[in-house]
């Protein structure tokens, strides 16, 4: 069963979440500081991290950045659990690389369902090894690696997922709403330019090879192989 690391400074809440996760069959570990959470993650890499943003030492956003930049830990899924529930907070968390965002106070049952959904999605992304290619771009799903003309390009987890989705659905228009749902896991009622921002960053990282990602004005995007 998956191993889940809870990084939460409210000890009563951490205990409640840990109890319910164990009852659901998960292995768990807890830390009440950002530094402690990073140390636990390095010692025993988790499959998923439940991360509070307002920690007493290191900001949760910085903990997330460090998790995603570490080769040994970056594959761990991250679900932010925070009292900061404004739309801007949720979007920022997802843009930093979180896989989901749960606002406090929350239903423990809903949290368990969200955890299971994120883990299922992570398993599906692992899937059979495959290399997806279009033009000068190649994406290796098993190595989580992207190359342009043979040179490795460093992408965030979200940028990688976005490019993979476009490659898998090449020549098919993807609306912003579909991308928000399938890549970010958030529903279409949230109006945001986060898709446009990430497409812009992705094109910049890919250089001239990124020109195959076309804007379909008023609809969304599609990747058109040359």
GROMACS .gro file of C-alpha atoms in nm:
model
  226
    1UNK     CA    1   0.000   0.000   0.000
    2UNK     CA    2   0.113   0.356  -0.067
    3UNK     CA    3   0.320   0.546   0.187
    4UNK     CA    4   0.187   0.892   0.283
    5UNK     CA    5   0.384   1.165   0.460
    6UNK     CA    6   0.178   1.421   0.655
    7UNK     CA    7   0.352   1.758   0.705
    8UNK     CA    8   0.120   1.945   0.940
    9UNK     CA    9   0.192   2.157   1.249
   10UNK     CA   10  -0.154   2.111   1.404
   11UNK     CA   11  -0.085   1.789   1.590
   12UNK     CA   12  -0.451   1.704   1.662
   13UNK     CA   13  -0.537   1.737   1.294
   14UNK     CA   14  -0.230   1.540   1.188
   15UNK     CA   15  -0.328   1.264   1.431
   16UNK     CA   16  -0.685   1.252   1.300
   17UNK     CA   17  -0.569   1.234   0.937
   18UNK     CA   18  -0.305   0.972   1.020
   19UNK     CA   19  -0.560   0.755   1.205
   20UNK     CA   20  -0.802   0.758   0.909
   21UNK     CA   21  -0.530   0.694   0.652
   22UNK     CA   22  -0.406   0.393   0.848
   23UNK     CA   23  -0.762   0.267   0.883
   24UNK     CA   24  -0.785   0.288   0.503
   25UNK     CA   25  -0.473   0.071   0.471
   26UNK     CA   26  -0.204   0.331   0.403
   27UNK     CA   27   0.139   0.348   0.561
   28UNK     CA   28   0.195   0.688   0.721
   29UNK     CA   29   0.463   0.914   0.859
   30UNK     CA   30   0.424   1.261   1.012
   31UNK     CA   31   0.627   1.576   1.067
   32UNK     CA   32   0.520   1.906   1.223
   33UNK     CA   33   0.779   2.129   1.054
   34UNK     CA   34   0.891   2.182   0.698
   35UNK     CA   35   1.250   2.084   0.776
   36UNK     CA   36   1.132   1.772   0.956
   37UNK     CA   37   0.908   1.681   0.664
   38UNK     CA   38   1.193   1.714   0.414
   39UNK     CA   39   1.418   1.500   0.635
   40UNK     CA   40   1.149   1.230   0.659
   41UNK     CA   41   1.091   1.243   0.283
   42UNK     CA   42   1.462   1.196   0.214
   43UNK     CA   43   1.493   0.911   0.463
   44UNK     CA   44   1.181   0.727   0.345
   45UNK     CA   45   1.056   0.863   0.009
   46UNK     CA   46   0.674   0.874   0.018
   47UNK     CA   47   0.428   0.806  -0.261
   48UNK     CA   48   0.223   1.109  -0.158
   49UNK     CA   49   0.272   1.410   0.069
   50UNK     CA   50  -0.008   1.594   0.249
   51UNK     CA   51   0.140   1.942   0.290
   52UNK     CA   52   0.022   2.235   0.501
   53UNK     CA   53   0.129   2.574   0.365
   54UNK     CA   54   0.156   2.761   0.696
   55UNK     CA   55   0.437   2.581   0.878
   56UNK     CA   56   0.634   2.728   1.170
   57UNK     CA   57   0.976   2.720   1.003
   58UNK     CA   58   0.983   2.678   0.624
   59UNK     CA   59   0.692   2.802   0.412
   60UNK     CA   60   0.493   2.517   0.259
   61UNK     CA   61   0.548   2.657  -0.090
   62UNK     CA   62   0.924   2.634  -0.038
   63UNK     CA   63   0.890   2.278   0.093
   64UNK     CA   64   0.697   2.192  -0.225
   65UNK     CA   65   0.962   2.353  -0.445
   66UNK     CA   66   1.236   2.154  -0.269
   67UNK     CA   67   1.042   1.829  -0.299
   68UNK     CA   68   0.991   1.880  -0.672
   69UNK     CA   69   1.354   1.979  -0.737
   70UNK     CA   70   1.501   1.673  -0.563
   71UNK     CA   71   1.559   1.378  -0.802
   72UNK     CA   72   1.481   1.128  -0.526
   73UNK     CA   73   1.156   1.292  -0.416
   74UNK     CA   74   1.011   1.467  -0.719
   75UNK     CA   75   0.795   1.170  -0.820
   76UNK     CA   76   0.597   1.191  -0.496
   77UNK     CA   77   0.250   1.332  -0.547
   78UNK     CA   78   0.168   1.636  -0.332
   79UNK     CA   79  -0.172   1.738  -0.199
   80UNK     CA   80  -0.178   2.078  -0.030
   81UNK     CA   81  -0.404   2.094   0.276
   82UNK     CA   82  -0.440   2.457   0.382
   83UNK     CA   83  -0.671   2.714   0.538
   84UNK     CA   84  -0.570   2.951   0.257
   85UNK     CA   85  -0.870   2.891   0.034
   86UNK     CA   86  -0.881   3.183  -0.206
   87UNK     CA   87  -0.879   3.103  -0.577
   88UNK     CA   88  -0.539   3.272  -0.612
   89UNK     CA   89  -0.397   3.050  -0.336
   90UNK     CA   90  -0.526   2.733  -0.501
   91UNK     CA   91  -0.396   2.833  -0.843
   92UNK     CA   92  -0.055   2.926  -0.702
   93UNK     CA   93  -0.029   2.591  -0.524
   94UNK     CA   94  -0.114   2.400  -0.839
   95UNK     CA   95   0.129   2.609  -1.044
   96UNK     CA   96   0.406   2.523  -0.796
   97UNK     CA   97   0.349   2.158  -0.883
   98UNK     CA   98   0.089   2.032  -0.635
   99UNK     CA   99  -0.139   1.756  -0.765
  100UNK     CA  100  -0.444   1.870  -0.568
  101UNK     CA  101  -0.550   2.134  -0.316
  102UNK     CA  102  -0.782   2.072  -0.022
  103UNK     CA  103  -0.911   2.365   0.183
  104UNK     CA  104  -0.948   2.349   0.562
  105UNK     CA  105  -1.182   2.271   0.725
  106UNK     CA  106  -1.241   1.957   0.522
  107UNK     CA  107  -1.427   1.628   0.538
  108UNK     CA  108  -1.189   1.342   0.619
  109UNK     CA  109  -1.389   1.123   0.383
  110UNK     CA  110  -1.341   1.373   0.100
  111UNK     CA  111  -0.968   1.395   0.176
  112UNK     CA  112  -0.936   1.016   0.151
  113UNK     CA  113  -1.119   1.016  -0.182
  114UNK     CA  114  -0.892   1.292  -0.316
  115UNK     CA  115  -0.581   1.107  -0.198
  116UNK     CA  116  -0.694   0.787  -0.370
  117UNK     CA  117  -0.777   0.978  -0.690
  118UNK     CA  118  -0.432   1.141  -0.702
  119UNK     CA  119  -0.259   0.807  -0.644
  120UNK     CA  120  -0.467   0.643  -0.920
  121UNK     CA  121  -0.370   0.923  -1.156
  122UNK     CA  122  -0.003   0.882  -1.064
  123UNK     CA  123  -0.025   0.507  -1.131
  124UNK     CA  124  -0.191   0.572  -1.467
  125UNK     CA  125   0.085   0.816  -1.560
  126UNK     CA  126   0.350   0.557  -1.482
  127UNK     CA  127   0.181   0.309  -1.717
  128UNK     CA  128   0.379   0.123  -1.985
  129UNK     CA  129   0.704   0.290  -2.085
  130UNK     CA  130   0.667   0.495  -2.401
  131UNK     CA  131   0.848   0.764  -2.596
  132UNK     CA  132   0.619   1.026  -2.746
  133UNK     CA  133   0.763   1.239  -3.023
  134UNK     CA  134   0.663   1.524  -3.252
  135UNK     CA  135   0.899   1.734  -3.459
  136UNK     CA  136   1.220   1.787  -3.260
  137UNK     CA  137   1.051   1.704  -2.929
  138UNK     CA  138   1.068   1.364  -2.759
  139UNK     CA  139   0.917   1.274  -2.421
  140UNK     CA  140   1.016   0.959  -2.234
  141UNK     CA  141   0.735   0.864  -1.994
  142UNK     CA  142   0.937   0.613  -1.790
  143UNK     CA  143   1.238   0.840  -1.739
  144UNK     CA  144   1.021   1.151  -1.699
  145UNK     CA  145   1.253   1.319  -1.948
  146UNK     CA  146   1.202   1.564  -2.235
  147UNK     CA  147   1.454   1.630  -2.510
  148UNK     CA  148   1.468   1.877  -2.799
  149UNK     CA  149   1.709   1.772  -3.074
  150UNK     CA  150   1.865   1.534  -2.823
  151UNK     CA  151   1.926   1.801  -2.557
  152UNK     CA  152   1.745   1.753  -2.226
  153UNK     CA  153   1.495   2.022  -2.129
  154UNK     CA  154   1.406   2.061  -1.760
  155UNK     CA  155   1.030   2.091  -1.705
  156UNK     CA  156   0.823   2.115  -1.390
  157UNK     CA  157   0.585   1.827  -1.311
  158UNK     CA  158   0.290   2.027  -1.442
  159UNK     CA  159   0.471   2.132  -1.760
  160UNK     CA  160   0.565   1.769  -1.821
  161UNK     CA  161   0.205   1.656  -1.771
  162UNK     CA  162   0.078   1.933  -1.999
  163UNK     CA  163   0.322   1.844  -2.279
  164UNK     CA  164   0.245   1.474  -2.242
  165UNK     CA  165  -0.129   1.541  -2.270
  166UNK     CA  166  -0.081   1.750  -2.585
  167UNK     CA  167   0.148   1.487  -2.741
  168UNK     CA  168  -0.094   1.205  -2.663
  169UNK     CA  169  -0.376   1.406  -2.822
  170UNK     CA  170  -0.183   1.557  -3.111
  171UNK     CA  171  -0.384   1.723  -3.388
  172UNK     CA  172  -0.686   1.743  -3.154
  173UNK     CA  173  -0.793   2.076  -3.005
  174UNK     CA  174  -0.789   2.079  -2.625
  175UNK     CA  175  -1.004   2.345  -2.464
  176UNK     CA  176  -0.877   2.532  -2.160
  177UNK     CA  177  -1.152   2.367  -1.956
  178UNK     CA  178  -1.041   2.017  -2.061
  179UNK     CA  179  -0.677   2.096  -1.982
  180UNK     CA  180  -0.768   2.243  -1.642
  181UNK     CA  181  -0.961   1.926  -1.561
  182UNK     CA  182  -0.720   1.667  -1.702
  183UNK     CA  183  -0.383   1.827  -1.623
  184UNK     CA  184  -0.453   2.040  -1.317
  185UNK     CA  185  -0.746   1.842  -1.178
  186UNK     CA  186  -0.957   2.153  -1.121
  187UNK     CA  187  -1.303   2.221  -1.252
  188UNK     CA  188  -1.398   2.461  -1.528
  189UNK     CA  189  -1.589   2.702  -1.305
  190UNK     CA  190  -1.254   2.841  -1.192
  191UNK     CA  191  -1.172   3.118  -1.438
  192UNK     CA  192  -0.799   3.156  -1.468
  193UNK     CA  193  -0.525   3.226  -1.717
  194UNK     CA  194  -0.308   2.954  -1.566
  195UNK     CA  195  -0.332   2.738  -1.882
  196UNK     CA  196  -0.219   3.028  -2.102
  197UNK     CA  197   0.066   3.107  -1.860
  198UNK     CA  198   0.191   2.748  -1.862
  199UNK     CA  199   0.164   2.713  -2.241
  200UNK     CA  200   0.373   3.032  -2.273
  201UNK     CA  201   0.639   2.897  -2.034
  202UNK     CA  202   0.638   2.559  -2.206
  203UNK     CA  203   0.691   2.717  -2.549
  204UNK     CA  204   0.975   2.929  -2.412
  205UNK     CA  205   1.153   2.623  -2.268
  206UNK     CA  206   1.107   2.424  -2.589
  207UNK     CA  207   1.238   2.711  -2.804
  208UNK     CA  208   1.156   2.706  -3.177
  209UNK     CA  209   1.041   2.341  -3.140
  210UNK     CA  210   0.753   2.471  -2.927
  211UNK     CA  211   0.596   2.642  -3.229
  212UNK     CA  212   0.406   2.317  -3.298
  213UNK     CA  213   0.185   2.403  -2.999
  214UNK     CA  214  -0.077   2.615  -3.172
  215UNK     CA  215  -0.328   2.855  -3.020
  216UNK     CA  216  -0.683   2.798  -3.141
  217UNK     CA  217  -0.824   3.141  -3.072
  218UNK     CA  218  -1.122   3.149  -2.845
  219UNK     CA  219  -1.105   2.770  -2.784
  220UNK     CA  220  -0.773   2.638  -2.655
  221UNK     CA  221  -0.462   2.467  -2.791
  222UNK     CA  222  -0.348   2.182  -3.009
  223UNK     CA  223  -0.014   2.025  -3.091
  224UNK     CA  224   0.029   1.992  -3.466
  225UNK     CA  225   0.320   1.766  -3.567
  226UNK     CA  226   0.511   1.898  -3.872
   0.00000   0.00000   0.00000
